């Protein structure tokens, strides 16, 4: 279906990967993984034809339809939701729109008009043989949470997250033979992610997907493409299968290298001891030749690095934690929170879940004092010192300061050595700590915010989608850090593996304003609600 031949990619002096040869088969769903900056998105863009490689080529089976998830959420502002999805099949969309225009404005006395209508009917029949385009799009939109009465609304009326859902529907609707998806679960709630998983598992062609959601990769992928060591290696199986295989390969390489190093030491010792001894000279010469032939390759350094996320509270937490009573909040007359009450107990580590738009971010903003409720009160315990990871972290981390200076700005009394060590644990090396805050990536800004929370040493941590922009290794480290934290946590996330890692209480906010408050882990919660 798709072949990669002798592919290399270089940006200036940086070599991302070289001499890549792969064959991506029909019926296989490939998860493209690797550390941030390893070249995953670049490789995807090469596959989809968006950019040219430095050398090598991509060959795609003739006649194959290719679908690529668009990242431009504002490209279809004047389209209705239905039309924005339909344009995923551009040939069908253009034919239907031209046909509609001719029926309204065409001169039916003109043979050219009638001939053109006949041609358009043929195109429609070729692209939509069962004439089910309207029904198909309606089903997709409803499954993504858009009621039928909204399907003729304009894209400009949607929030960013909902625009992304439409782009997802747009690429899935035509059922392309080859499907390229870069972070398709971004901005999706748990229900939409589950729907997407089922859709992709039924995809019959070839698929390549980039995702930092382990549960998603495990559910969807049949193969893994690992971007590391300037190579792209293929593994059979899902993410967990890759993890086991990759670690086994690394261990085998380490054992082989250690074996050769030991042999080298023994040969060198023998040569030193007996090279001047006439009776042993022949053996010494033989061992010298073996030594010269011994090929000890350096172990390749992986581009993956595991951050060390450790949350420690500087103050013991008391028995009274947090209580909210009758919280309500509306925006422009639309009620988001209505008479919500909740009590957080000592030791609670809460995953706050629910569809997009139900008020999860609003609730955290009220708890942290960034937003005033229309009614109701928030009561914090006297011993509580909260730390906050807001959803708009990438927007609020700005300025000309160097990284360590930005952190120092929150506490001038904080020891500079402690700040530098904290940055080091979050994978900012000595020189990187001098970078300007405004020049770092979204993932680096999220690591900076986590560094700030670690340095604050609060005993109650509130996080709003902290896993966005983080790679898999950082998300795993975050889950471990929250699990080991001796304090309280409330975290908004759609990453099920992260929820499984730390949560002992699940609070689901429903679209009708009600909540489900369940004390237990997420897997038990799903059984409880019959999901």
PDB file of N, CA and C in Angstrom, residues 176-242:
ATOM      1  N   UNK A 176     -10.845   6.847   3.774  1.00  0.00           N
ATOM      2  CA  UNK A 176      -9.672   6.766   2.893  1.00  0.00           C
ATOM      3  C   UNK A 176      -8.944   5.440   3.028  1.00  0.00           C
ATOM      4  N   UNK A 177      -8.240   5.063   1.954  1.00  0.00           N
ATOM      5  CA  UNK A 177      -7.452   3.827   1.989  1.00  0.00           C
ATOM      6  C   UNK A 177      -6.246   3.964   2.918  1.00  0.00           C
ATOM      7  N   UNK A 178      -5.673   5.172   2.944  1.00  0.00           N
ATOM      8  CA  UNK A 178      -4.520   5.444   3.806  1.00  0.00           C
ATOM      9  C   UNK A 178      -4.880   6.638   4.683  1.00  0.00           C
ATOM     10  N   UNK A 179      -4.737   6.470   5.983  1.00  0.00           N
ATOM     11  CA  UNK A 179      -5.188   7.480   6.938  1.00  0.00           C
ATOM     12  C   UNK A 179      -4.023   7.932   7.806  1.00  0.00           C
ATOM     13  N   UNK A 180      -3.782   9.260   7.832  1.00  0.00           N
ATOM     14  CA  UNK A 180      -2.722   9.842   8.652  1.00  0.00           C
ATOM     15  C   UNK A 180      -3.359  10.720   9.724  1.00  0.00           C
ATOM     16  N   UNK A 181      -3.120  10.393  10.994  1.00  0.00           N
ATOM     17  CA  UNK A 181      -3.728  11.123  12.104  1.00  0.00           C
ATOM     18  C   UNK A 181      -2.653  11.570  13.084  1.00  0.00           C
ATOM     19  N   UNK A 182      -2.498  12.869  13.248  1.00  0.00           N
ATOM     20  CA  UNK A 182      -1.521  13.426  14.184  1.00  0.00           C
ATOM     21  C   UNK A 182      -2.278  13.942  15.410  1.00  0.00           C
ATOM     22  N   UNK A 183      -2.109  13.255  16.534  1.00  0.00           N
ATOM     23  CA  UNK A 183      -2.762  13.590  17.801  1.00  0.00           C
ATOM     24  C   UNK A 183      -4.285  13.735  17.670  1.00  0.00           C
ATOM     25  N   UNK A 184      -4.980  12.710  17.195  1.00  0.00           N
ATOM     26  CA  UNK A 184      -6.430  12.826  16.996  1.00  0.00           C
ATOM     27  C   UNK A 184      -7.235  12.900  18.286  1.00  0.00           C
ATOM     28  N   UNK A 185      -6.649  12.500  19.430  1.00  0.00           N
ATOM     29  CA  UNK A 185      -7.406  12.523  20.681  1.00  0.00           C
ATOM     30  C   UNK A 185      -7.318  13.865  21.403  1.00  0.00           C
ATOM     31  N   UNK A 186      -6.496  14.789  20.890  1.00  0.00           N
ATOM     32  CA  UNK A 186      -6.429  16.113  21.502  1.00  0.00           C
ATOM     33  C   UNK A 186      -7.802  16.769  21.457  1.00  0.00           C
ATOM     34  N   UNK A 187      -8.195  17.390  22.551  1.00  0.00           N
ATOM     35  CA  UNK A 187      -9.474  18.121  22.655  1.00  0.00           C
ATOM     36  C   UNK A 187     -10.697  17.212  22.678  1.00  0.00           C
ATOM     37  N   UNK A 188     -10.498  15.889  22.714  1.00  0.00           N
ATOM     38  CA  UNK A 188     -11.641  14.977  22.777  1.00  0.00           C
ATOM     39  C   UNK A 188     -11.884  14.549  24.216  1.00  0.00           C
ATOM     40  N   UNK A 189     -13.156  14.429  24.601  1.00  0.00           N
ATOM     41  CA  UNK A 189     -13.473  13.903  25.911  1.00  0.00           C
ATOM     42  C   UNK A 189     -13.453  12.379  25.851  1.00  0.00           C
ATOM     43  N   UNK A 190     -13.627  11.741  27.008  1.00  0.00           N
ATOM     44  CA  UNK A 190     -13.495  10.280  27.085  1.00  0.00           C
ATOM     45  C   UNK A 190     -14.491   9.562  26.189  1.00  0.00           C
ATOM     46  N   UNK A 191     -15.709  10.071  26.120  1.00  0.00           N
ATOM     47  CA  UNK A 191     -16.731   9.427  25.296  1.00  0.00           C
ATOM     48  C   UNK A 191     -16.361   9.500  23.823  1.00  0.00           C
ATOM     49  N   UNK A 192     -15.879  10.665  23.380  1.00  0.00           N
ATOM     50  CA  UNK A 192     -15.491  10.827  21.976  1.00  0.00           C
ATOM     51  C   UNK A 192     -14.266   9.971  21.637  1.00  0.00           C
ATOM     52  N   UNK A 193     -13.332   9.848  22.589  1.00  0.00           N
ATOM     53  CA  UNK A 193     -12.153   9.004  22.352  1.00  0.00           C
ATOM     54  C   UNK A 193     -12.573   7.549  22.173  1.00  0.00           C
ATOM     55  N   UNK A 194     -13.495   7.095  23.006  1.00  0.00           N
ATOM     56  CA  UNK A 194     -13.982   5.714  22.883  1.00  0.00           C
ATOM     57  C   UNK A 194     -14.650   5.489  21.533  1.00  0.00           C
ATOM     58  N   UNK A 195     -15.442   6.468  21.088  1.00  0.00           N
ATOM     59  CA  UNK A 195     -16.081   6.372  19.766  1.00  0.00           C
ATOM     60  C   UNK A 195     -15.021   6.286  18.670  1.00  0.00           C
ATOM     61  N   UNK A 196     -13.999   7.138  18.767  1.00  0.00           N
ATOM     62  CA  UNK A 196     -12.940   7.160  17.752  1.00  0.00           C
ATOM     63  C   UNK A 196     -12.208   5.825  17.706  1.00  0.00           C
ATOM     64  N   UNK A 197     -11.930   5.251  18.861  1.00  0.00           N
ATOM     65  CA  UNK A 197     -11.244   3.956  18.900  1.00  0.00           C
ATOM     66  C   UNK A 197     -12.025   2.905  18.110  1.00  0.00           C
ATOM     67  N   UNK A 198     -13.327   2.870  18.316  1.00  0.00           N
ATOM     68  CA  UNK A 198     -14.148   1.876  17.615  1.00  0.00           C
ATOM     69  C   UNK A 198     -14.154   2.119  16.114  1.00  0.00           C
ATOM     70  N   UNK A 199     -14.180   3.389  15.708  1.00  0.00           N
ATOM     71  CA  UNK A 199     -14.137   3.713  14.280  1.00  0.00           C
ATOM     72  C   UNK A 199     -12.827   3.255  13.645  1.00  0.00           C
ATOM     73  N   UNK A 200     -11.730   3.531  14.332  1.00  0.00           N
ATOM     74  CA  UNK A 200     -10.411   3.219  13.764  1.00  0.00           C
ATOM     75  C   UNK A 200     -10.141   1.720  13.744  1.00  0.00           C
ATOM     76  N   UNK A 201     -10.665   0.998  14.724  1.00  0.00           N
ATOM     77  CA  UNK A 201     -10.469  -0.451  14.735  1.00  0.00           C
ATOM     78  C   UNK A 201     -11.176  -1.123  13.558  1.00  0.00           C
ATOM     79  N   UNK A 202     -12.146  -0.423  12.971  1.00  0.00           N
ATOM     80  CA  UNK A 202     -12.846  -0.957  11.796  1.00  0.00           C
ATOM     81  C   UNK A 202     -12.240  -0.469  10.485  1.00  0.00           C
ATOM     82  N   UNK A 203     -11.187   0.362  10.575  1.00  0.00           N
ATOM     83  CA  UNK A 203     -10.555   0.873   9.352  1.00  0.00           C
ATOM     84  C   UNK A 203      -9.878  -0.270   8.603  1.00  0.00           C
ATOM     85  N   UNK A 204     -10.201  -0.431   7.340  1.00  0.00           N
ATOM     86  CA  UNK A 204      -9.728  -1.583   6.571  1.00  0.00           C
ATOM     87  C   UNK A 204      -8.461  -1.312   5.769  1.00  0.00           C
ATOM     88  N   UNK A 205      -8.040  -0.062   5.684  1.00  0.00           N
ATOM     89  CA  UNK A 205      -6.858   0.261   4.900  1.00  0.00           C
ATOM     90  C   UNK A 205      -5.600   0.305   5.754  1.00  0.00           C
ATOM     91  N   UNK A 206      -4.741   1.277   5.459  1.00  0.00           N
ATOM     92  CA  UNK A 206      -3.500   1.489   6.205  1.00  0.00           C
ATOM     93  C   UNK A 206      -3.652   2.746   7.044  1.00  0.00           C
ATOM     94  N   UNK A 207      -3.185   2.716   8.264  1.00  0.00           N
ATOM     95  CA  UNK A 207      -3.318   3.882   9.130  1.00  0.00           C
ATOM     96  C   UNK A 207      -2.019   4.134   9.883  1.00  0.00           C
ATOM     97  N   UNK A 208      -1.651   5.408   9.995  1.00  0.00           N
ATOM     98  CA  UNK A 208      -0.518   5.823  10.832  1.00  0.00           C
ATOM     99  C   UNK A 208      -1.035   6.906  11.769  1.00  0.00           C
ATOM    100  N   UNK A 209      -0.818   6.714  13.081  1.00  0.00           N
ATOM    101  CA  UNK A 209      -1.344   7.663  14.063  1.00  0.00           C
ATOM    102  C   UNK A 209      -0.273   8.026  15.076  1.00  0.00           C
ATOM    103  N   UNK A 210      -0.198   9.308  15.400  1.00  0.00           N
ATOM    104  CA  UNK A 210       0.656   9.800  16.481  1.00  0.00           C
ATOM    105  C   UNK A 210      -0.250  10.090  17.672  1.00  0.00           C
ATOM    106  N   UNK A 211       0.121   9.570  18.829  1.00  0.00           N
ATOM    107  CA  UNK A 211      -0.670   9.843  20.028  1.00  0.00           C
ATOM    108  C   UNK A 211       0.200   9.655  21.257  1.00  0.00           C
ATOM    109  N   UNK A 212      -0.106  10.431  22.299  1.00  0.00           N
ATOM    110  CA  UNK A 212       0.561  10.280  23.585  1.00  0.00           C
ATOM    111  C   UNK A 212      -0.370   9.602  24.595  1.00  0.00           C
ATOM    112  N   UNK A 213      -1.454   9.047  24.094  1.00  0.00           N
ATOM    113  CA  UNK A 213      -2.435   8.360  24.936  1.00  0.00           C
ATOM    114  C   UNK A 213      -2.171   6.851  24.860  1.00  0.00           C
ATOM    115  N   UNK A 214      -1.618   6.284  25.929  1.00  0.00           N
ATOM    116  CA  UNK A 214      -1.241   4.862  25.915  1.00  0.00           C
ATOM    117  C   UNK A 214      -2.444   3.945  25.737  1.00  0.00           C
ATOM    118  N   UNK A 215      -3.528   4.268  26.407  1.00  0.00           N
ATOM    119  CA  UNK A 215      -4.732   3.443  26.292  1.00  0.00           C
ATOM    120  C   UNK A 215      -5.214   3.422  24.848  1.00  0.00           C
ATOM    121  N   UNK A 216      -5.188   4.570  24.201  1.00  0.00           N
ATOM    122  CA  UNK A 216      -5.600   4.681  22.804  1.00  0.00           C
ATOM    123  C   UNK A 216      -4.698   3.845  21.900  1.00  0.00           C
ATOM    124  N   UNK A 217      -3.386   3.951  22.090  1.00  0.00           N
ATOM    125  CA  UNK A 217      -2.440   3.181  21.283  1.00  0.00           C
ATOM    126  C   UNK A 217      -2.621   1.681  21.497  1.00  0.00           C
ATOM    127  N   UNK A 218      -2.843   1.296  22.737  1.00  0.00           N
ATOM    128  CA  UNK A 218      -3.050  -0.122  23.022  1.00  0.00           C
ATOM    129  C   UNK A 218      -4.342  -0.640  22.400  1.00  0.00           C
ATOM    130  N   UNK A 219      -5.356   0.193  22.383  1.00  0.00           N
ATOM    131  CA  UNK A 219      -6.658  -0.222  21.870  1.00  0.00           C
ATOM    132  C   UNK A 219      -6.682  -0.303  20.353  1.00  0.00           C
ATOM    133  N   UNK A 220      -5.990   0.623  19.680  1.00  0.00           N
ATOM    134  CA  UNK A 220      -6.152   0.796  18.237  1.00  0.00           C
ATOM    135  C   UNK A 220      -5.067   0.118  17.412  1.00  0.00           C
ATOM    136  N   UNK A 221      -3.822   0.151  17.879  1.00  0.00           N
ATOM    137  CA  UNK A 221      -2.681  -0.181  17.014  1.00  0.00           C
ATOM    138  C   UNK A 221      -2.406  -1.681  16.912  1.00  0.00           C
ATOM    139  N   UNK A 222      -2.040  -2.092  15.703  1.00  0.00           N
ATOM    140  CA  UNK A 222      -1.585  -3.468  15.466  1.00  0.00           C
ATOM    141  C   UNK A 222      -0.060  -3.515  15.365  1.00  0.00           C
ATOM    142  N   UNK A 223       0.562  -2.353  15.107  1.00  0.00           N
ATOM    143  CA  UNK A 223       2.019  -2.258  14.948  1.00  0.00           C
ATOM    144  C   UNK A 223       2.491  -0.921  15.498  1.00  0.00           C
ATOM    145  N   UNK A 224       3.765  -0.867  15.866  1.00  0.00           N
ATOM    146  CA  UNK A 224       4.359   0.361  16.374  1.00  0.00           C
ATOM    147  C   UNK A 224       5.574   0.724  15.521  1.00  0.00           C
ATOM    148  N   UNK A 225       5.657   2.003  15.146  1.00  0.00           N
ATOM    149  CA  UNK A 225       6.841   2.553  14.485  1.00  0.00           C
ATOM    150  C   UNK A 225       7.543   3.456  15.493  1.00  0.00           C
ATOM    151  N   UNK A 226       8.719   3.059  15.908  1.00  0.00           N
ATOM    152  CA  UNK A 226       9.453   3.743  16.973  1.00  0.00           C
ATOM    153  C   UNK A 226      10.544   4.623  16.376  1.00  0.00           C
ATOM    154  N   UNK A 227      10.407   5.944  16.556  1.00  0.00           N
ATOM    155  CA  UNK A 227      11.403   6.898  16.056  1.00  0.00           C
ATOM    156  C   UNK A 227      12.441   7.105  17.156  1.00  0.00           C
ATOM    157  N   UNK A 228      13.610   6.529  16.964  1.00  0.00           N
ATOM    158  CA  UNK A 228      14.672   6.626  17.965  1.00  0.00           C
ATOM    159  C   UNK A 228      15.997   6.215  17.323  1.00  0.00           C
ATOM    160  N   UNK A 229      17.093   6.659  17.898  1.00  0.00           N
ATOM    161  CA  UNK A 229      18.437   6.339  17.401  1.00  0.00           C
ATOM    162  C   UNK A 229      18.617   6.742  15.928  1.00  0.00           C
ATOM    163  N   UNK A 230      17.887   7.779  15.497  1.00  0.00           N
ATOM    164  CA  UNK A 230      17.925   8.249  14.100  1.00  0.00           C
ATOM    165  C   UNK A 230      17.432   7.185  13.122  1.00  0.00           C
ATOM    166  N   UNK A 231      16.651   6.272  13.642  1.00  0.00           N
ATOM    167  CA  UNK A 231      16.048   5.223  12.832  1.00  0.00           C
ATOM    168  C   UNK A 231      14.559   5.154  13.140  1.00  0.00           C
ATOM    169  N   UNK A 232      13.835   4.399  12.336  1.00  0.00           N
ATOM    170  CA  UNK A 232      12.431   4.116  12.611  1.00  0.00           C
ATOM    171  C   UNK A 232      12.273   2.603  12.549  1.00  0.00           C
ATOM    172  N   UNK A 233      12.090   1.997  13.733  1.00  0.00           N
ATOM    173  CA  UNK A 233      12.007   0.545  13.820  1.00  0.00           C
ATOM    174  C   UNK A 233      10.554   0.113  13.964  1.00  0.00           C
ATOM    175  N   UNK A 234      10.206  -0.960  13.273  1.00  0.00           N
ATOM    176  CA  UNK A 234       8.838  -1.479  13.342  1.00  0.00           C
ATOM    177  C   UNK A 234       8.760  -2.632  14.337  1.00  0.00           C
ATOM    178  N   UNK A 235       7.705  -2.610  15.148  1.00  0.00           N
ATOM    179  CA  UNK A 235       7.421  -3.677  16.100  1.00  0.00           C
ATOM    180  C   UNK A 235       5.996  -4.165  15.876  1.00  0.00           C
ATOM    181  N   UNK A 236       5.789  -5.458  15.989  1.00  0.00           N
ATOM    182  CA  UNK A 236       4.444  -6.018  15.894  1.00  0.00           C
ATOM    183  C   UNK A 236       3.768  -5.950  17.251  1.00  0.00           C
ATOM    184  N   UNK A 237       2.527  -5.493  17.252  1.00  0.00           N
ATOM    185  CA  UNK A 237       1.772  -5.390  18.495  1.00  0.00           C
ATOM    186  C   UNK A 237       1.471  -3.956  18.861  1.00  0.00           C
ATOM    187  N   UNK A 238       0.838  -3.768  20.022  1.00  0.00           N
ATOM    188  CA  UNK A 238       0.462  -2.422  20.465  1.00  0.00           C
ATOM    189  C   UNK A 238       1.564  -1.796  21.318  1.00  0.00           C
ATOM    190  N   UNK A 239       1.240  -0.716  22.014  1.00  0.00           N
ATOM    191  CA  UNK A 239       2.260   0.020  22.762  1.00  0.00           C
ATOM    192  C   UNK A 239       2.890  -0.834  23.864  1.00  0.00           C
ATOM    193  N   UNK A 240       2.068  -1.555  24.608  1.00  0.00           N
ATOM    194  CA  UNK A 240       2.613  -2.393  25.678  1.00  0.00           C
ATOM    195  C   UNK A 240       3.529  -3.487  25.127  1.00  0.00           C
ATOM    196  N   UNK A 241       3.166  -4.047  23.972  1.00  0.00           N
ATOM    197  CA  UNK A 241       4.020  -5.055  23.330  1.00  0.00           C
ATOM    198  C   UNK A 241       5.360  -4.444  22.930  1.00  0.00           C
ATOM    199  N   UNK A 242       5.291  -3.215  22.377  1.00  0.00           N
ATOM    200  CA  UNK A 242       6.537  -2.514  22.010  1.00  0.00           C
ATOM    201  C   UNK A 242       7.399  -2.276  23.243  1.00  0.00           C
TER     202      UNK A 242
END
